[in-house]
mmCIF file of C-alpha atoms and ligand atoms in Angstrom:
data_model
loop_
_atom_site.group_PDB
_atom_site.id
_atom_site.type_symbol
_atom_site.label_atom_id
_atom_site.label_comp_id
_atom_site.label_asym_id
_atom_site.label_seq_id
_atom_site.Cartn_x
_atom_site.Cartn_y
_atom_site.Cartn_z
ATOM 1 C CA MET I 1 0.021 -0.027 0.016
ATOM 2 C CA ALA I 2 2.673 2.466 1.031
ATOM 3 C CA GLY I 3 4.563 1.842 -2.213
ATOM 4 C CA PRO I 4 2.376 3.240 -4.978
ATOM 5 C CA ALA I 5 0.864 6.015 -2.696
ATOM 6 C CA ARG I 6 4.352 7.271 -1.907
ATOM 7 C CA ASN I 7 5.255 6.994 -5.470
ATOM 8 C CA LEU I 8 2.242 9.140 -6.414
ATOM 9 C CA ASP I 9 3.145 11.809 -3.802
ATOM 10 C CA GLU I 10 6.696 11.858 -5.034
ATOM 11 C CA LEU I 11 5.518 11.945 -8.648
ATOM 12 C CA LEU I 12 3.226 14.857 -7.940
ATOM 13 C CA ALA I 13 5.922 16.773 -6.060
ATOM 14 C CA GLU I 14 8.330 16.126 -8.931
ATOM 15 C CA ALA I 15 5.758 17.248 -11.495
ATOM 16 C CA GLU I 16 5.006 20.400 -9.559
ATOM 17 C CA ALA I 17 8.667 21.325 -9.429
ATOM 18 C CA ALA I 18 9.267 20.466 -13.066
ATOM 19 C CA LEU I 19 6.214 22.405 -14.264
ATOM 20 C CA ALA I 20 7.243 25.445 -12.221
ATOM 21 C CA ALA I 21 10.676 25.274 -13.760
ATOM 22 C CA ALA I 22 9.449 25.152 -17.342
ATOM 23 C CA ALA I 23 10.682 28.429 -18.807
ATOM 24 C CA SER I 24 8.742 28.414 -22.085
ATOM 25 C CA VAL I 25 5.582 27.031 -23.593
ATOM 26 C CA PRO I 26 7.372 24.399 -25.668
ATOM 27 C CA GLU I 27 9.327 23.341 -22.605
ATOM 28 C CA LEU I 28 6.150 23.177 -20.596
ATOM 29 C CA THR I 29 4.484 20.952 -23.277
ATOM 30 C CA GLU I 30 7.411 18.595 -23.080
ATOM 31 C CA THR I 31 7.319 18.493 -19.256
ATOM 32 C CA ARG I 32 3.573 17.849 -19.228
ATOM 33 C CA ALA I 33 3.971 14.947 -21.606
ATOM 34 C CA ARG I 34 6.682 13.528 -19.367
ATOM 35 C CA PHE I 35 4.123 13.011 -16.669
ATOM 36 C CA LEU I 36 0.836 12.691 -18.481
ATOM 37 C CA GLY I 37 1.694 11.414 -21.983
ATOM 38 C CA ARG I 38 1.111 7.862 -23.112
ATOM 39 C CA LYS I 39 4.607 6.896 -22.064
ATOM 40 C CA GLY I 40 4.626 9.288 -19.141
ATOM 41 C CA SER I 41 5.214 8.450 -15.468
ATOM 42 C CA LEU I 42 1.572 8.561 -14.436
ATOM 43 C CA SER I 43 0.481 6.211 -17.246
ATOM 44 C CA GLY I 44 3.136 3.847 -15.898
ATOM 45 C CA VAL I 45 1.411 3.991 -12.429
ATOM 46 C CA LEU I 46 -1.975 3.346 -14.070
ATOM 47 C CA ARG I 47 -0.659 0.495 -16.059
ATOM 48 C CA GLY I 48 0.689 -1.064 -12.823
ATOM 49 C CA LEU I 49 -2.764 -1.037 -11.178
ATOM 50 C CA GLY I 50 -3.562 -4.558 -12.456
ATOM 51 C CA GLU I 51 -0.797 -5.903 -10.399
ATOM 52 C CA LEU I 52 -2.186 -4.519 -7.140
ATOM 53 C CA PRO I 53 -4.390 -6.478 -4.795
ATOM 54 C CA PRO I 54 -8.068 -5.711 -5.641
ATOM 55 C CA GLU I 55 -8.787 -3.814 -2.331
ATOM 56 C CA GLU I 56 -6.045 -1.320 -3.165
ATOM 57 C CA ARG I 57 -6.701 -0.985 -6.822
ATOM 58 C CA ALA I 58 -9.721 1.294 -6.451
ATOM 59 C CA ARG I 59 -8.029 3.671 -3.969
ATOM 60 C CA VAL I 60 -4.765 3.887 -5.926
ATOM 61 C CA GLY I 61 -6.775 4.339 -9.106
ATOM 62 C CA GLN I 62 -8.635 7.290 -7.592
ATOM 63 C CA GLU I 63 -5.434 8.884 -6.231
ATOM 64 C CA ALA I 64 -3.781 8.471 -9.574
ATOM 65 C CA ASN I 65 -6.738 10.264 -11.272
ATOM 66 C CA ARG I 66 -6.624 13.051 -8.729
ATOM 67 C CA ALA I 67 -2.849 13.378 -9.334
ATOM 68 C CA LYS I 68 -3.530 13.518 -13.033
ATOM 69 C CA GLU I 69 -6.070 16.226 -12.633
ATOM 70 C CA ARG I 70 -3.743 18.190 -10.419
ATOM 71 C CA ILE I 71 -0.887 17.931 -12.867
ATOM 72 C CA GLU I 72 -3.212 19.062 -15.590
ATOM 73 C CA ALA I 73 -4.397 22.003 -13.601
ATOM 74 C CA LEU I 74 -0.815 22.982 -12.697
ATOM 75 C CA ALA I 75 0.238 22.715 -16.374
ATOM 76 C CA ARG I 76 -2.702 24.956 -17.412
ATOM 77 C CA GLU I 77 -1.824 27.549 -14.785
ATOM 78 C CA ARG I 78 1.762 27.549 -15.729
ATOM 79 C CA ARG I 79 0.909 27.865 -19.346
ATOM 80 C CA GLU I 80 -1.257 30.906 -18.675
ATOM 81 C CA ALA I 81 1.478 32.405 -16.549
ATOM 82 C CA LEU I 82 4.075 31.865 -19.346
ATOM 83 C CA GLU I 83 1.803 33.269 -22.016
ATOM 84 C CA GLN I 84 1.107 36.371 -19.977
ATOM 85 C CA GLU I 85 4.818 36.836 -19.264
ATOM 86 C CA GLY I 86 5.407 36.520 -23.079
ATOM 87 C CA ARG I 87 2.845 39.154 -23.817
ATOM 88 C CA GLY I 88 4.388 41.502 -21.222
ATOM 89 C CA ARG I 89 7.749 41.033 -22.690
ATOM 90 C CA ALA I 90 6.580 41.682 -26.238
ATOM 91 C CA LEU I 91 4.799 44.855 -25.056
ATOM 92 C CA ALA I 92 7.925 46.073 -23.230
ATOM 93 C CA GLU I 93 10.105 45.348 -26.247
ATOM 94 C CA HIS I 94 7.805 47.141 -28.674
ATOM 95 C CA ARG I 95 7.011 49.986 -26.413
ATOM 96 C CA LEU I 96 5.791 53.036 -28.271
ATOM 97 C CA ASP I 97 6.973 56.336 -26.878
ATOM 98 C CA VAL I 98 4.056 58.558 -27.802
ATOM 99 C CA THR I 99 5.994 61.588 -26.465
ATOM 100 C CA LEU I 100 8.720 61.335 -29.200
ATOM 101 C CA PRO I 101 8.529 64.121 -31.692
ATOM 102 C CA GLY I 102 6.923 62.949 -34.913
ATOM 103 C CA ALA I 103 8.745 62.833 -38.245
ATOM 104 C CA ALA I 104 7.340 65.869 -40.115
ATOM 105 C CA PRO I 105 6.706 65.251 -43.827
ATOM 106 C CA PRO I 106 8.444 67.768 -46.057
ATOM 107 C CA ARG I 107 6.504 70.984 -46.419
ATOM 108 C CA GLY I 108 5.665 72.440 -49.716
ATOM 109 C CA HIS I 109 6.242 76.152 -50.421
ATOM 110 C CA LEU I 110 4.727 78.633 -52.707
ATOM 111 C CA HIS I 111 6.945 79.812 -55.536
ATOM 112 C CA PRO I 112 8.431 83.331 -54.775
ATOM 113 C CA VAL I 113 6.739 84.662 -57.919
ATOM 114 C CA THR I 114 3.397 83.329 -56.787
ATOM 115 C CA ARG I 115 3.913 84.821 -53.330
ATOM 116 C CA ILE I 116 4.726 88.265 -54.632
ATOM 117 C CA GLU I 117 1.844 88.110 -57.139
ATOM 118 C CA ARG I 118 -0.596 87.210 -54.427
ATOM 119 C CA GLU I 119 0.620 89.994 -52.209
ATOM 120 C CA MET I 120 0.326 92.483 -55.074
ATOM 121 C CA CYS I 121 -3.178 91.329 -55.910
ATOM 122 C CA ALA I 122 -4.249 91.452 -52.252
ATOM 123 C CA PHE I 123 -2.959 95.081 -52.029
ATOM 124 C CA PHE I 124 -4.926 96.205 -55.121
ATOM 125 C CA ARG I 125 -8.016 94.390 -54.137
ATOM 126 C CA SER I 126 -7.940 96.369 -50.935
ATOM 127 C CA LEU I 127 -7.992 99.524 -53.041
ATOM 128 C CA GLY I 128 -11.051 98.273 -54.930
ATOM 129 C CA TYR I 129 -9.255 96.983 -58.053
ATOM 130 C CA SER I 130 -10.595 93.873 -59.713
ATOM 131 C CA ILE I 131 -8.410 91.245 -61.460
ATOM 132 C CA GLU I 132 -8.653 90.979 -65.243
ATOM 133 C CA ASP I 133 -7.257 88.015 -67.115
ATOM 134 C CA GLY I 134 -5.915 88.153 -70.628
ATOM 135 C CA PRO I 135 -4.620 85.619 -73.205
ATOM 136 C CA GLU I 136 -0.842 84.986 -73.599
ATOM 137 C CA VAL I 137 -1.356 84.603 -77.338
ATOM 138 C CA ASP I 138 -3.081 87.713 -78.515
ATOM 139 C CA THR I 139 -3.688 89.708 -81.704
ATOM 140 C CA ASP I 140 -1.167 92.161 -82.992
ATOM 141 C CA HIS I 141 -3.962 94.710 -82.597
ATOM 142 C CA ASN I 142 -4.379 94.247 -78.819
ATOM 143 C CA ASN I 143 -0.711 93.924 -78.046
ATOM 144 C CA PHE I 144 0.482 96.754 -80.316
ATOM 145 C CA GLY I 145 -2.001 98.363 -82.765
ATOM 146 C CA ALA I 146 -4.660 99.632 -80.311
ATOM 147 C CA LEU I 147 -1.888 100.669 -77.950
ATOM 148 C CA ASN I 148 -0.745 103.180 -80.380
ATOM 149 C CA PHE I 149 2.272 101.380 -81.765
ATOM 150 C CA PRO I 150 2.419 102.531 -85.461
ATOM 151 C CA ASP I 151 2.644 99.763 -88.080
ATOM 152 C CA ASP I 152 6.265 99.001 -88.903
ATOM 153 C CA HIS I 153 7.417 101.434 -86.307
ATOM 154 C CA PRO I 154 10.650 100.516 -84.579
ATOM 155 C CA ALA I 155 8.897 100.776 -81.237
ATOM 156 C CA ARG I 156 7.723 97.201 -81.850
ATOM 157 C CA ASP I 157 11.357 96.105 -81.993
ATOM 158 C CA THR I 158 11.926 97.320 -78.453
ATOM 159 C CA GLN I 159 9.805 94.472 -77.173
ATOM 160 C CA ASP I 160 11.681 91.568 -78.947
ATOM 161 C CA THR I 161 8.442 90.074 -80.020
ATOM 162 C CA PHE I 162 7.782 86.363 -80.649
ATOM 163 C CA PHE I 163 5.428 86.252 -83.623
ATOM 164 C CA VAL I 164 2.979 83.400 -83.980
ATOM 165 C CA GLU I 165 1.211 82.261 -87.199
ATOM 166 C CA GLY I 166 -2.005 84.055 -88.224
ATOM 167 C CA GLY I 167 -0.989 87.586 -87.222
ATOM 168 C CA HIS I 168 -0.796 86.713 -83.531
ATOM 169 C CA VAL I 169 2.033 87.347 -81.087
ATOM 170 C CA LEU I 170 3.021 86.025 -77.676
ATOM 171 C CA ARG I 171 2.061 89.053 -75.714
ATOM 172 C CA THR I 172 5.103 91.122 -74.924
ATOM 173 C CA HIS I 173 3.437 92.878 -71.975
ATOM 174 C CA THR I 174 0.337 92.752 -69.859
ATOM 175 C CA SER I 175 -0.806 96.028 -71.529
ATOM 176 C CA ASN I 176 -2.752 93.957 -74.021
ATOM 177 C CA VAL I 177 -5.333 93.522 -71.214
ATOM 178 C CA GLN I 178 -5.930 97.309 -71.246
ATOM 179 C CA ILE I 179 -7.537 97.043 -74.637
ATOM 180 C CA ARG I 180 -9.601 93.963 -73.843
ATOM 181 C CA ALA I 181 -10.770 95.266 -70.458
ATOM 182 C CA MET I 182 -11.603 98.818 -71.619
ATOM 183 C CA THR I 183 -13.326 98.091 -74.854
ATOM 184 C CA GLY I 184 -17.128 98.087 -74.381
ATOM 185 C CA ARG I 185 -16.921 99.156 -70.734
ATOM 186 C CA THR I 186 -17.977 102.513 -69.319
ATOM 187 C CA PRO I 187 -15.609 104.204 -66.780
ATOM 188 C CA PRO I 188 -15.087 104.450 -63.926
ATOM 189 C CA PHE I 189 -13.076 101.222 -63.568
ATOM 190 C CA ARG I 190 -9.895 100.002 -61.879
ATOM 191 C CA PHE I 191 -8.168 96.840 -63.006
ATOM 192 C CA ILE I 192 -5.074 94.905 -62.406
ATOM 193 C CA ALA I 193 -3.787 92.179 -64.807
ATOM 194 C CA PRO I 194 -1.075 89.841 -63.577
ATOM 195 C CA GLY I 195 0.365 87.222 -65.966
ATOM 196 C CA ARG I 196 3.061 85.764 -68.168
ATOM 197 C CA VAL I 197 4.654 87.771 -70.936
ATOM 198 C CA TYR I 198 7.246 86.783 -73.497
ATOM 199 C CA ARG I 199 10.244 88.496 -75.160
ATOM 200 C CA HIS I 200 13.132 87.214 -77.161
ATOM 201 C CA ASP I 201 15.756 87.963 -74.543
ATOM 202 C CA LEU I 202 18.139 85.620 -72.585
ATOM 203 C CA ASP I 203 20.805 86.605 -70.140
ATOM 204 C CA PRO I 204 21.316 86.352 -66.375
ATOM 205 C CA THR I 205 18.715 89.025 -65.769
ATOM 206 C CA HIS I 206 16.347 88.158 -68.636
ATOM 207 C CA TYR I 207 14.318 85.178 -69.427
ATOM 208 C CA PRO I 208 12.134 84.612 -72.566
ATOM 209 C CA MET I 209 9.139 84.195 -70.266
ATOM 210 C CA PHE I 210 8.525 86.375 -67.252
ATOM 211 C CA HIS I 211 5.650 87.911 -65.275
ATOM 212 C CA GLN I 212 4.226 91.388 -65.159
ATOM 213 C CA ILE I 213 1.475 93.004 -63.353
ATOM 214 C CA GLU I 214 -0.490 95.845 -64.979
ATOM 215 C CA ALA I 215 -2.690 98.334 -63.144
ATOM 216 C CA PHE I 216 -4.958 100.855 -64.788
ATOM 217 C CA CYS I 217 -7.589 103.138 -63.557
ATOM 218 C CA VAL I 218 -9.938 105.329 -65.636
ATOM 219 C CA ASP I 219 -12.303 107.960 -64.171
ATOM 220 C CA GLU I 220 -13.058 111.645 -64.472
ATOM 221 C CA ASP I 221 -10.274 113.937 -63.151
ATOM 222 C CA VAL I 222 -7.599 111.226 -62.836
ATOM 223 C CA THR I 223 -4.191 112.908 -62.727
ATOM 224 C CA PHE I 224 -0.509 112.038 -62.561
ATOM 225 C CA ALA I 225 -0.715 112.740 -58.849
ATOM 226 C CA ASP I 226 -3.169 109.832 -58.471
ATOM 227 C CA LEU I 227 -0.713 107.637 -60.357
ATOM 228 C CA LYS I 228 2.164 108.661 -58.078
ATOM 229 C CA GLY I 229 0.114 108.308 -54.938
ATOM 230 C CA THR I 230 -1.004 104.762 -55.927
ATOM 231 C CA LEU I 231 2.580 103.699 -56.846
ATOM 232 C CA TYR I 232 3.927 105.086 -53.547
ATOM 233 C CA ALA I 233 1.321 103.161 -51.566
ATOM 234 C CA PHE I 234 2.107 100.087 -53.511
ATOM 235 C CA ALA I 235 5.850 100.292 -53.133
ATOM 236 C CA ARG I 236 5.524 101.049 -49.391
ATOM 237 C CA HIS I 237 3.200 98.078 -48.944
ATOM 238 C CA LEU I 238 5.787 95.760 -50.594
ATOM 239 C CA PHE I 239 9.126 97.247 -49.415
ATOM 240 C CA GLY I 240 8.356 99.151 -46.174
ATOM 241 C CA PRO I 241 7.079 102.555 -45.153
ATOM 242 C CA ASP I 242 10.275 104.451 -45.992
ATOM 243 C CA THR I 243 10.585 103.314 -49.579
ATOM 244 C CA LYS I 244 11.516 106.101 -52.029
ATOM 245 C CA LEU I 245 10.557 106.140 -55.703
ATOM 246 C CA ARG I 246 12.173 107.995 -58.614
ATOM 247 C CA PHE I 247 10.388 108.762 -61.835
ATOM 248 C CA ARG I 248 12.419 109.259 -65.031
ATOM 249 C CA ALA I 249 10.716 110.756 -68.162
ATOM 250 C CA HIS I 250 10.351 108.031 -70.776
ATOM 251 C CA PHE I 251 8.414 107.098 -73.908
ATOM 252 C CA PHE I 252 5.669 104.546 -74.351
ATOM 253 C CA PRO I 253 3.322 104.802 -77.368
ATOM 254 C CA PHE I 254 0.288 104.084 -75.148
ATOM 255 C CA THR I 255 0.927 106.661 -72.371
ATOM 256 C CA GLU I 256 1.575 110.377 -72.374
ATOM 257 C CA PRO I 257 3.279 111.635 -70.317
ATOM 258 C CA SER I 258 5.318 108.511 -69.561
ATOM 259 C CA ALA I 259 7.858 107.578 -67.004
ATOM 260 C CA GLU I 260 10.022 104.750 -65.840
ATOM 261 C CA MET I 261 10.167 104.339 -62.113
ATOM 262 C CA ASP I 262 12.943 103.094 -59.857
ATOM 263 C CA PHE I 263 12.832 102.345 -56.140
ATOM 264 C CA TRP I 264 15.546 102.796 -53.629
ATOM 265 C CA TRP I 265 16.565 99.454 -52.200
ATOM 266 C CA LYS I 266 19.140 99.296 -49.460
ATOM 267 C CA ASP I 267 21.855 101.266 -51.249
ATOM 268 C CA ARG I 268 20.820 101.863 -54.864
ATOM 269 C CA TRP I 269 18.062 102.510 -57.334
ATOM 270 C CA LEU I 270 16.506 99.539 -58.885
ATOM 271 C CA GLU I 271 14.430 99.756 -62.058
ATOM 272 C CA TRP I 272 10.867 98.758 -61.335
ATOM 273 C CA GLY I 273 8.606 99.321 -64.370
ATOM 274 C CA GLY I 274 6.886 101.840 -66.603
ATOM 275 C CA CYS I 275 3.939 104.084 -66.083
ATOM 276 C CA GLY I 276 2.040 107.029 -67.501
ATOM 277 C CA MET I 277 -1.299 108.663 -68.259
ATOM 278 C CA ILE I 278 -3.216 106.545 -70.787
ATOM 279 C CA HIS I 279 -2.833 108.113 -74.212
ATOM 280 C CA PRO I 280 -6.043 109.830 -75.415
ATOM 281 C CA GLN I 281 -5.849 107.811 -78.668
ATOM 282 C CA VAL I 282 -5.756 104.505 -76.663
ATOM 283 C CA LEU I 283 -8.902 105.624 -74.843
ATOM 284 C CA ARG I 284 -10.485 106.567 -78.193
ATOM 285 C CA ASN I 285 -9.503 103.107 -79.575
ATOM 286 C CA CYS I 286 -11.506 101.548 -76.766
ATOM 287 C CA GLY I 287 -14.521 103.740 -77.281
ATOM 288 C CA ILE I 288 -13.876 106.024 -74.318
ATOM 289 C CA ASP I 289 -14.083 109.839 -74.669
ATOM 290 C CA PRO I 290 -10.747 111.317 -73.479
ATOM 291 C CA GLU I 291 -12.385 114.757 -73.051
ATOM 292 C CA ARG I 292 -14.400 113.273 -70.218
ATOM 293 C CA HIS I 293 -12.315 110.392 -68.902
ATOM 294 C CA GLN I 294 -8.657 110.087 -68.151
ATOM 295 C CA GLY I 295 -6.672 107.180 -66.740
ATOM 296 C CA PHE I 296 -3.270 106.163 -65.548
ATOM 297 C CA ALA I 297 -1.575 102.819 -66.125
ATOM 298 C CA PHE I 298 1.580 101.190 -64.918
ATOM 299 C CA GLY I 299 3.264 97.777 -65.294
ATOM 300 C CA MET I 300 6.196 96.152 -63.648
ATOM 301 C CA GLY I 301 7.974 92.790 -63.509
ATOM 302 C CA ILE I 302 6.822 90.460 -60.718
ATOM 303 C CA ASP I 303 9.966 88.322 -61.019
ATOM 304 C CA ARG I 304 12.167 91.418 -60.652
ATOM 305 C CA THR I 305 10.261 92.329 -57.519
ATOM 306 C CA ALA I 306 10.733 88.759 -56.087
ATOM 307 C CA MET I 307 14.435 88.841 -56.964
ATOM 308 C CA ASP I 308 14.917 92.162 -55.168
ATOM 309 C CA ARG I 309 13.001 91.030 -52.142
ATOM 310 C CA TRP I 310 14.923 87.850 -51.605
ATOM 311 C CA ALA I 311 18.279 88.877 -53.227
ATOM 312 C CA ILE I 312 17.898 86.211 -55.925
ATOM 313 C CA PRO I 313 20.834 87.087 -58.300
ATOM 314 C CA ASN I 314 19.766 85.292 -61.437
ATOM 315 C CA ILE I 315 16.246 85.158 -62.994
ATOM 316 C CA HIS I 316 17.002 81.643 -64.301
ATOM 317 C CA LEU I 317 17.003 80.377 -60.701
ATOM 318 C CA LEU I 318 13.273 81.162 -60.595
ATOM 319 C CA PHE I 319 12.283 78.983 -63.548
ATOM 320 C CA GLU I 320 14.683 76.007 -63.503
ATOM 321 C CA GLY I 321 12.458 74.031 -61.078
ATOM 322 C CA ASP I 322 15.177 73.581 -58.370
ATOM 323 C CA ALA I 323 13.067 73.108 -55.182
ATOM 324 C CA ARG I 324 15.892 74.415 -52.994
ATOM 325 C CA VAL I 325 15.350 77.909 -54.363
ATOM 326 C CA VAL I 326 11.711 77.777 -53.404
ATOM 327 C CA GLU I 327 12.504 76.294 -49.995
ATOM 328 C CA GLN I 328 14.959 79.025 -49.229
ATOM 329 C CA VAL I 329 12.412 81.788 -49.536
ATOM 330 C CA GLY I 330 9.543 79.684 -48.105
HETATM 331 N N1 LIG M 401 4.006 97.818 -70.921
HETATM 332 C C1 LIG M 401 5.145 98.450 -70.515
HETATM 333 C C2 LIG M 401 6.357 97.534 -70.591
HETATM 334 O O1 LIG M 401 6.170 96.361 -70.619
HETATM 335 C C3 LIG M 401 5.034 98.985 -69.079
HETATM 336 C C4 LIG M 401 3.922 99.964 -68.965
HETATM 337 C C5 LIG M 401 2.680 99.664 -68.486
HETATM 338 C C6 LIG M 401 4.171 101.311 -69.201
HETATM 339 C C7 LIG M 401 1.617 100.625 -68.355
HETATM 340 C C8 LIG M 401 3.196 102.298 -69.062
HETATM 341 C C9 LIG M 401 1.935 101.897 -68.643
HETATM 342 O O2 LIG M 401 7.465 97.950 -70.602
#
């Protein structure tokens, strides 16, 4: 009697220790099989039952079953403990520090020309000007003829025109919009026209495509003083309240009197654009009576303004698509 019972107690104690020592789930599975498997120690005890005297068989059989249940329960518990430990370890290893700064995706920037153009448009909108669009391929009439450029007059050469088939040109300036916007409209009106223009010109400060913005205002009693006042307000908005302007008498076929204007930037005069009172003949060409209505107009390079603002030395840098240029002024 003492034999098998003591064996079972020892077996149980041994199983308990072995299961507790199992350090991983596979190891535990192996240990469990060592005691409960078909060739395991407990099966050995059960197989030996037949050799016991009948009065002991039932008792030892029951004890063996209890031992089996106990080992199974211990194995289950140990398995759960191991699995939990594993989950804890995995969580600790893959801990996510949500306080770490995130990796910012690269930020896009507006092109310097776009930035200046938007700033310019916003300024003129605040003065009540509306934006007028015009085509980049236009008739010779809108780009030259109606603007008082005589046929075959050398004035046309000053603009290094790209001619297109069918009597059209790539517009050489945004002044073509004056004709389109004024024809068929009754003053007063105030417009700006930003956009691309084209001239056959290529060196570090010239590019065959560049941007201009044109402003024109037609009303009764518009004078050169209004033109200067508007240009001063515009320049000071862009370059600061102390900005100085200089007007140099000049010739444009579509304005009279005409001037070129420069602004003082840091330590020198920079050429900014052209301006003048809209020529009476241009008003007449658009069906406006110059005895009653007068207007001023001016136009300047947007790219030049961006280059001056950010000290960009070469106009080509603006159009070669190098994102670093855009980032630096972003
Ligand atoms: N269109 C002229 C140019 O491109 C500039 C200008 C605009 C001059 C309006 C006078 C009035 O040089």
